[in-house]
């Protein structure tokens, strides 16, 4: 730009009229001129002046000035310096004189300053006031309607956002309603609603300006905010007729705000791409497959998104759709995959098991062991490494994260808590724990049942909980972890816990136990696994129908797993599901009875010991017992069961395996422990399926066959023999 | 007090409740002719056909924002002198300078009291 136009600009700035600090239009003029000036070639000194001027103007406009009068004068001084310097003159004008030279000056600076200050005071003083009187319920009703409309528009848009997180337009469409709700809530003095929308607005504003991408976390927060806002709106609606409304103080809101404020949106940045979603929702059991087909047709016809359509029709909650989209996204991300028939997979795993065994057989062959050649030894190490790796991979082939199963529980809990009128929160951990694909489907039903039980029988009503000094909402903790060769799933609730006395009474009523039977608390708890046992008299909608805990237990045992209960009155109940890592291999202890070898699944094993002679005793009516640290346990002679000639008849010479069934401990008498090994389970074939005390066969490392003990079967047979 | 009785004021906000709140205050200030528009484009439609003496507009609106409306108003010969009061949120105060550069008459931060609105109006509406 030429020097003359710069001069022209400076002249215009010098002669511009700002009637006072309220004259925003005048200030705007000067600001625009300063912008223009900056695009000319100006000296560093001039740049400094322009920047200074701009900052002071900004301060005045935003009413942030500490000293409006001083700043006002400073502006004139700066303008003068700027313009005079440029023309090379040094005429210093008196501040008043300069203002006086303008065509129309309405107010003198000092006067403006004073009105400005008083106005500020008044504003500050009135900040806590409610603008509209609460006596105008119409206004609130309008707000309710409109806010709800806005929320449903957010719900629709958030789905699009999940599909296309970078879309500014969509972010804006989600942002705006929050902004509007916040604005009005501010006027109506609805503090909680105002705060929620304010925080979400801030968050989305960051996303809108591109400071961080829209991540799952952000979307979760928005969805949560919608939930809470809806809740707030309905309680507002309920309170309106009473003339008094609660505007602040919800605990849920407080927690939410805490969460949002500590949320770091720059973390967990994920790329997102999404195709269709119907299948996932159908698989999760949220929408029926037929319904989805209908919806897909409709959606295609109307050119809408399937998720959108589902929400519109009320077939799926926005949260579910969002979750499904997310799951699908993960599937898409997780490298390309091919579908393989599980039968083929099972065969592969089986054959690899055989390979490992065959390898051991070769290597343990005495002729082979004689070979001392170094190259041969090296090759063996290499072979072992490869088969070991193969085995590891083959095991992992069948493993899937338990996440999907856990996530289905979220919806279950929500439905249950709605139906039962109890507030229940689900906390999960260890969702990434991997579990055998075949098992994952089978534990679904038991999990559902246990969670139902927890909500129905465990968690107290909100009133009851408050009386007990507990938070009004119950919590169910669902977690999974890998512990040794097992997967352990914990289902814990903070409800009322099991009532041992009530269970005893019921068990007596049902004829399961005798009134004078002595039971420890743990053994009493085990009774709930008995077929036909129910502690609750009435059948509720939530549970108490169909399968009982006995089915849960049977399912777990079919999976070669174990289930245990721990419970404390008033504090809650914990179910511990111990499952083998995979169905194809078990972690076993190899024992010897006489000349035979057996495999005892380590999952059933408590400990092994050799008792002292004095710990062995015979109890009238109960047979042989072993005193293990003061606790009497029945002795089960395995050699009797399998009709073998043992090495030792006396327990103090032999070895005892302590096992636990139905809350009771037993000692199995064996001759010795050979070692611990992972063995590949082999079916015995239909002819040998139902042998008491045997659950299957395994080929051991040295090529010999061993039978796997069915501890539960052994104990049951023993108890039957005692009666 | 300027005579508000004969003035036509246009209230622009996408939230009907908000418009209602502002309208109630304006009524108390003895405004008689109050028009409403739910966003910038609707406001433009009104401004094209009717004489308006004062515009009170929200900033954040779909389709056409308050700032865009302001720019349109100032660029249009028939409307360029209409006093324009921008309603803005506390969080967006920083953007006010943009509006000032676009020649906004004044701005007001939500939530505001009736008195603050009255004072702002006094500043921007020419007295008789």
GROMACS .gro file of N, CA and C in nm, chain A residues 456-457 506 510 534-547:
model
   54
  456UNK      N    1  -3.279  -5.738   4.222
  456UNK     CA    2  -3.408  -5.768   4.281
  456UNK      C    3  -3.398  -5.800   4.430
  457UNK      N    4  -3.305  -5.886   4.467
  457UNK     CA    5  -3.296  -5.929   4.607
  457UNK      C    6  -3.189  -5.854   4.686
  506UNK      N    7  -3.576  -7.156   5.500
  506UNK     CA    8  -3.633  -7.196   5.372
  506UNK      C    9  -3.588  -7.336   5.333
  510UNK      N   10  -3.820  -7.654   5.265
  510UNK     CA   11  -3.818  -7.729   5.139
  510UNK      C   12  -3.765  -7.870   5.158
  534UNK      N   13  -3.551  -7.058   4.649
  534UNK     CA   14  -3.568  -6.915   4.625
  534UNK      C   15  -3.595  -6.848   4.758
  535UNK      N   16  -3.522  -6.741   4.788
  535UNK     CA   17  -3.539  -6.676   4.917
  535UNK      C   18  -3.654  -6.577   4.916
  536UNK      N   19  -3.695  -6.540   4.798
  536UNK     CA   20  -3.800  -6.438   4.791
  536UNK      C   21  -3.933  -6.509   4.763
  537UNK      N   22  -4.034  -6.473   4.839
  537UNK     CA   23  -4.160  -6.543   4.825
  537UNK      C   24  -4.232  -6.508   4.696
  538UNK      N   25  -4.243  -6.379   4.673
  538UNK     CA   26  -4.322  -6.339   4.557
  538UNK      C   27  -4.237  -6.339   4.429
  539UNK      N   28  -4.304  -6.372   4.323
  539UNK     CA   29  -4.238  -6.368   4.193
  539UNK      C   30  -4.248  -6.226   4.140
  540UNK      N   31  -4.136  -6.165   4.115
  540UNK     CA   32  -4.141  -6.029   4.063
  540UNK      C   33  -4.115  -6.031   3.914
  541UNK      N   34  -4.135  -5.914   3.857
  541UNK     CA   35  -4.113  -5.902   3.713
  541UNK      C   36  -3.965  -5.911   3.682
  542UNK      N   37  -3.885  -5.873   3.781
  542UNK     CA   38  -3.742  -5.863   3.754
  542UNK      C   39  -3.674  -5.999   3.758
  543UNK      N   40  -3.698  -6.073   3.864
  543UNK     CA   41  -3.638  -6.206   3.868
  543UNK      C   42  -3.733  -6.301   3.937
  544UNK      N   43  -3.685  -6.414   3.970
  544UNK     CA   44  -3.771  -6.508   4.040
  544UNK      C   45  -3.856  -6.590   3.947
  545UNK      N   46  -3.824  -6.585   3.820
  545UNK     CA   47  -3.900  -6.665   3.727
  545UNK      C   48  -3.801  -6.750   3.646
  546UNK      N   49  -3.842  -6.867   3.610
  546UNK     CA   50  -3.758  -6.950   3.523
  546UNK      C   51  -3.634  -7.000   3.594
  547UNK      N   52  -3.518  -6.974   3.534
  547UNK     CA   53  -3.396  -7.033   3.586
  547UNK      C   54  -3.363  -6.982   3.726
   0.00000   0.00000   0.00000
